[in-house]
CSV table of C-alpha atoms and ligand atoms in Angstrom, one decimal:
chain,number,residue,atom,x,y,z
A,3,MET,CA,96.9,116.5,-14.2
A,4,ASN,CA,98.9,113.8,-12.6
A,5,PRO,CA,100.2,110.9,-14.8
A,6,LYS,CA,97.4,108.5,-13.6
A,7,ALA,CA,94.7,111.0,-14.6
A,8,TRP,CA,96.3,111.5,-18.0
A,9,ARG,CA,96.4,107.8,-18.7
A,10,PHE,CA,92.8,107.5,-17.6
A,11,SER,CA,91.7,110.4,-19.8
A,12,ALA,CA,93.7,109.0,-22.8
A,13,LEU,CA,92.0,105.6,-22.3
A,14,LEU,CA,88.6,107.2,-22.2
A,15,TRP,CA,89.2,109.0,-25.5
A,16,LEU,CA,90.6,105.9,-27.1
A,17,GLY,CA,87.5,104.0,-26.0
A,18,ALA,CA,85.2,106.6,-27.4
A,19,PHE,CA,87.1,106.6,-30.7
A,20,LEU,CA,86.9,102.8,-31.0
A,21,CYS,CA,83.1,102.9,-30.2
A,22,LEU,CA,82.6,105.5,-32.9
A,23,LEU,CA,84.5,103.3,-35.4
A,24,ALA,CA,82.5,100.2,-34.5
A,25,THR,CA,79.2,102.1,-34.7
A,26,ARG,CA,80.1,103.4,-38.2
A,27,ALA,CA,81.2,100.0,-39.4
A,28,TRP,CA,78.0,98.5,-38.1
A,29,ALA,CA,75.8,101.2,-39.6
A,30,ALA,CA,77.5,101.0,-42.9
A,31,ASP,CA,76.4,97.3,-43.2
A,32,TRP,CA,72.8,97.9,-42.7
A,33,VAL,CA,70.6,99.1,-45.5
A,34,GLN,CA,66.9,99.9,-45.9
A,35,VAL,CA,64.9,97.7,-48.4
A,36,ARG,CA,62.3,99.3,-50.7
A,37,ALA,CA,60.8,96.1,-52.1
A,38,ALA,CA,61.3,92.5,-53.3
A,39,VAL,CA,61.3,92.5,-57.1
A,40,ASP,CA,61.0,88.7,-57.1
A,41,GLY,CA,62.0,85.8,-54.9
A,42,ASP,CA,65.7,86.4,-55.3
A,43,THR,CA,66.1,90.2,-55.9
A,44,LEU,CA,65.7,93.2,-53.7
A,45,VAL,CA,65.6,96.9,-54.5
A,46,LEU,CA,67.1,99.1,-51.7
A,47,ALA,CA,65.8,102.5,-50.7
A,48,SER,CA,69.0,103.9,-52.4
A,49,GLY,CA,67.7,102.4,-55.7
A,50,GLN,CA,70.4,99.8,-55.9
A,51,THR,CA,69.5,96.2,-56.9
A,52,VAL,CA,70.7,93.3,-54.8
A,53,ARG,CA,70.7,89.8,-56.1
A,54,LEU,CA,70.6,87.2,-53.3
A,55,ALA,CA,73.6,84.9,-53.9
A,56,GLY,CA,73.3,81.2,-54.4
A,57,ILE,CA,69.6,80.9,-55.1
A,58,ASP,CA,67.2,81.3,-58.0
A,59,ALA,CA,63.4,82.0,-57.8
A,60,PRO,CA,60.8,81.0,-60.4
A,61,GLU,CA,60.5,83.8,-63.0
A,62,LEU,CA,57.7,86.3,-63.0
A,63,GLY,CA,56.1,86.9,-66.4
A,64,HIS,CA,57.9,89.4,-68.6
A,65,ASP,CA,58.4,90.2,-72.3
A,66,GLY,CA,55.2,88.3,-73.1
A,67,GLN,CA,56.3,85.2,-71.3
A,68,PRO,CA,53.9,83.7,-68.8
A,69,ALA,CA,55.0,83.6,-65.1
A,70,GLN,CA,56.5,80.3,-63.9
A,71,TYR,CA,54.7,78.3,-61.2
A,72,TYR,CA,55.2,79.7,-57.7
A,73,ALA,CA,56.9,83.0,-58.9
A,74,ALA,CA,54.3,85.2,-57.2
A,75,GLN,CA,54.4,83.2,-54.0
A,76,SER,CA,58.2,83.3,-54.0
A,77,ARG,CA,58.2,87.1,-54.3
A,78,ALA,CA,55.5,87.4,-51.6
A,79,GLU,CA,57.7,85.3,-49.2
A,80,LEU,CA,60.7,87.5,-49.7
A,81,GLN,CA,58.6,90.6,-49.3
A,82,ARG,CA,57.2,89.3,-46.1
A,83,LEU,CA,60.7,88.6,-44.7
A,84,VAL,CA,62.0,92.1,-45.5
A,85,ASP,CA,58.9,94.1,-45.0
A,86,GLY,CA,59.9,97.5,-43.6
A,87,GLN,CA,63.1,96.1,-42.4
A,88,MET,CA,66.8,97.1,-42.4
A,89,VAL,CA,69.0,94.2,-43.7
A,90,ARG,CA,72.7,93.6,-43.5
A,91,LEU,CA,74.6,92.8,-46.7
A,92,GLN,CA,77.6,90.7,-47.2
A,93,VAL,CA,78.5,91.6,-50.8
A,94,LEU,CA,80.3,88.8,-52.7
A,95,GLY,CA,80.7,90.7,-56.0
A,96,ARG,CA,78.6,91.5,-59.0
A,97,ASP,CA,76.5,89.2,-61.3
A,98,ARG,CA,76.8,89.3,-65.1
A,99,TYR,CA,74.1,92.0,-65.1
A,100,GLY,CA,76.1,94.2,-62.8
A,101,ARG,CA,73.8,93.7,-59.8
A,102,MET,CA,75.3,93.4,-56.3
A,103,LEU,CA,75.5,89.7,-55.4
A,104,ALA,CA,75.0,89.3,-51.7
A,105,VAL,CA,74.3,87.2,-48.6
A,106,VAL,CA,71.5,89.1,-46.9
A,107,PHE,CA,70.8,89.0,-43.1
A,108,GLY,CA,67.6,90.1,-41.4
A,109,ARG,CA,67.4,91.9,-38.1
A,110,ASP,CA,67.2,88.6,-36.2
A,111,GLY,CA,70.5,87.5,-37.8
A,112,ALA,CA,68.8,84.9,-40.0
A,113,MET,CA,70.3,84.5,-43.5
A,114,LEU,CA,67.5,85.3,-45.9
A,115,ASN,CA,69.1,83.4,-48.8
A,116,GLU,CA,68.9,80.3,-46.6
A,117,ARG,CA,65.4,81.1,-45.2
A,118,MET,CA,64.0,81.3,-48.7
A,119,VAL,CA,65.5,77.9,-49.6
A,120,ALA,CA,64.2,76.4,-46.4
A,121,LEU,CA,60.7,77.6,-47.2
A,122,GLY,CA,60.8,75.8,-50.6
A,123,ALA,CA,60.3,79.2,-52.3
A,124,VAL,CA,63.6,79.3,-54.2
A,125,PHE,CA,66.1,76.6,-55.3
A,126,VAL,CA,69.9,76.5,-55.0
A,127,PHE,CA,71.7,78.2,-57.9
A,128,PRO,CA,75.5,78.4,-57.6
A,129,HIS,CA,76.8,81.7,-58.9
A,130,LYS,CA,80.4,81.4,-58.0
A,131,ASP,CA,82.9,79.3,-56.0
A,132,ASP,CA,81.6,79.7,-52.5
A,133,GLU,CA,81.4,76.1,-51.3
A,134,ALA,CA,80.6,76.9,-47.7
A,135,LEU,CA,77.5,78.9,-48.8
A,136,PHE,CA,76.6,76.3,-51.3
A,137,ASP,CA,76.8,73.5,-48.8
A,138,ARG,CA,74.6,75.4,-46.3
A,139,LEU,CA,72.0,76.2,-48.9
A,140,LEU,CA,72.0,72.7,-50.2
A,141,SER,CA,71.3,71.2,-46.7
A,142,ALA,CA,68.4,73.6,-46.4
A,143,GLN,CA,67.1,72.5,-49.8
A,144,ARG,CA,67.3,68.8,-49.1
A,145,LEU,CA,65.3,69.4,-45.9
A,146,ALA,CA,62.6,71.4,-47.7
A,147,MET,CA,62.4,68.7,-50.4
A,148,ASP,CA,62.0,66.0,-47.7
A,149,ARG,CA,59.4,68.0,-45.9
A,150,GLU,CA,57.6,68.8,-49.1
A,151,LEU,CA,57.5,72.6,-48.4
A,152,GLY,CA,56.7,75.4,-50.9
A,153,PHE,CA,56.9,74.4,-54.5
A,154,TRP,CA,58.5,71.0,-54.0
A,155,PRO,CA,55.3,68.8,-53.7
A,156,ARG,CA,54.2,69.9,-57.2
A,157,ILE,CA,57.7,70.0,-58.8
A,158,LEU,CA,58.7,66.6,-57.6
A,159,ARG,CA,55.4,65.1,-58.9
A,160,LEU,CA,55.5,66.5,-62.4
A,161,PRO,CA,55.4,63.9,-65.2
A,162,ALA,CA,58.9,65.1,-66.1
A,163,ALA,CA,60.1,64.4,-62.5
A,164,SER,CA,60.8,60.7,-63.4
A,165,GLU,CA,62.8,61.5,-66.5
A,166,ARG,CA,66.6,61.2,-66.6
A,167,TYR,CA,68.7,64.4,-66.7
A,168,VAL,CA,72.2,65.3,-67.6
A,169,GLY,CA,74.2,68.0,-65.9
A,170,THR,CA,77.4,70.0,-66.4
A,171,ARG,CA,79.7,69.4,-63.4
A,172,SER,CA,81.6,72.7,-63.7
A,173,SER,CA,78.5,74.9,-63.8
A,174,ARG,CA,76.1,72.6,-61.9
A,175,ARG,CA,73.3,73.1,-64.5
A,176,PHE,CA,71.1,70.2,-65.6
A,177,HIS,CA,69.3,69.5,-68.9
A,178,ARG,CA,66.7,67.2,-70.4
A,179,LEU,CA,68.5,64.6,-72.5
A,180,SER,CA,66.8,66.1,-75.6
A,181,CYS,CA,68.2,69.6,-74.9
A,182,PRO,CA,70.6,70.8,-77.6
A,183,TYR,CA,73.0,72.0,-74.9
A,184,ALA,CA,73.1,68.5,-73.4
A,185,SER,CA,75.0,67.1,-76.3
A,186,ARG,CA,77.7,69.8,-76.0
A,187,ILE,CA,78.7,68.7,-72.5
A,188,SER,CA,82.1,67.0,-72.6
A,189,ALA,CA,82.2,63.4,-71.4
A,190,ARG,CA,84.5,64.4,-68.5
A,191,ASN,CA,82.1,67.2,-67.4
A,192,ARG,CA,78.9,65.1,-67.7
A,193,GLN,CA,76.8,64.0,-64.7
A,194,TYR,CA,73.7,61.9,-65.2
A,195,PHE,CA,70.7,61.9,-62.8
A,196,ALA,CA,68.0,59.3,-62.6
A,197,SER,CA,65.3,61.8,-61.7
A,198,LEU,CA,64.5,65.5,-61.2
A,199,ARG,CA,64.8,65.0,-57.5
A,200,SER,CA,68.3,63.6,-57.6
A,201,ALA,CA,69.4,66.6,-59.8
A,202,PHE,CA,68.0,69.1,-57.4
A,203,ALA,CA,69.3,67.1,-54.4
A,204,ALA,CA,72.8,67.4,-55.9
A,205,GLY,CA,72.5,71.2,-56.0
A,206,TYR,CA,72.2,71.4,-59.8
A,207,SER,CA,69.8,74.0,-61.2
A,208,PRO,CA,67.6,73.7,-64.4
A,209,CYS,CA,68.7,75.0,-67.8
A,210,ARG,CA,66.5,78.0,-68.7
A,211,THR,CA,65.9,76.6,-72.2
A,212,CYS,CA,64.7,73.0,-71.4
A,213,THR,CA,63.5,73.5,-67.8
A,214,PRO,CA,60.5,71.3,-66.9
A,215,TRP,CA,59.2,74.0,-64.5
A,216,PRO,CA,55.5,74.6,-65.3
A,217,HIS,CA,53.8,78.0,-66.0
A,218,SER,CA,51.7,79.4,-63.2
A,219,SER,CA,48.5,78.8,-65.1
A,220,ARG,CA,49.1,75.1,-65.6
B,317,ZN,ZN1,68.9,72.6,-71.5
């Protein structure tokens, strides 16, 4: 072979090798979903559990506890979005239960974490310091609140919606003023809110002990 043909052949092989690498990297990112466990958690075909980062869904009933309002609808929305699909994961780490914490993308490239917030089917729940993700999800949440989508019309009209709340700046959790945890927040870390809407609009999420979120039967 002359030198020109050699160079051409070498380039072809290099190209084929790079294509193979790119395909493998692409394929490694995509996973098959088995089902949505609730509005913020998926089980993969591999059996692994994936917790969608930056969001929280109303709780389905378990351990004798009744389901929270909109829990079943929230799960149904996530199930609808992932139904029979492959999804792409951007894994951010693990949550305190050892589950994969991830940003999840559908086949059309849409971020499912954001899609769920935009539908008013989950609320923003900061897990870790990812300000870019938090800002993006919070913008979607403010829009869903303004447009009264999903659970927002009912949540923002609860009798408790006009109460004042107090939040912890560092963890972005908010409490009713009567919650035992509220009195433990240091003055420096304390953030007051005039209403439930203003607490959610700031990206704070409700304390699980004193949450004003209603049960599904009420
Ligand atoms: Zn509380």
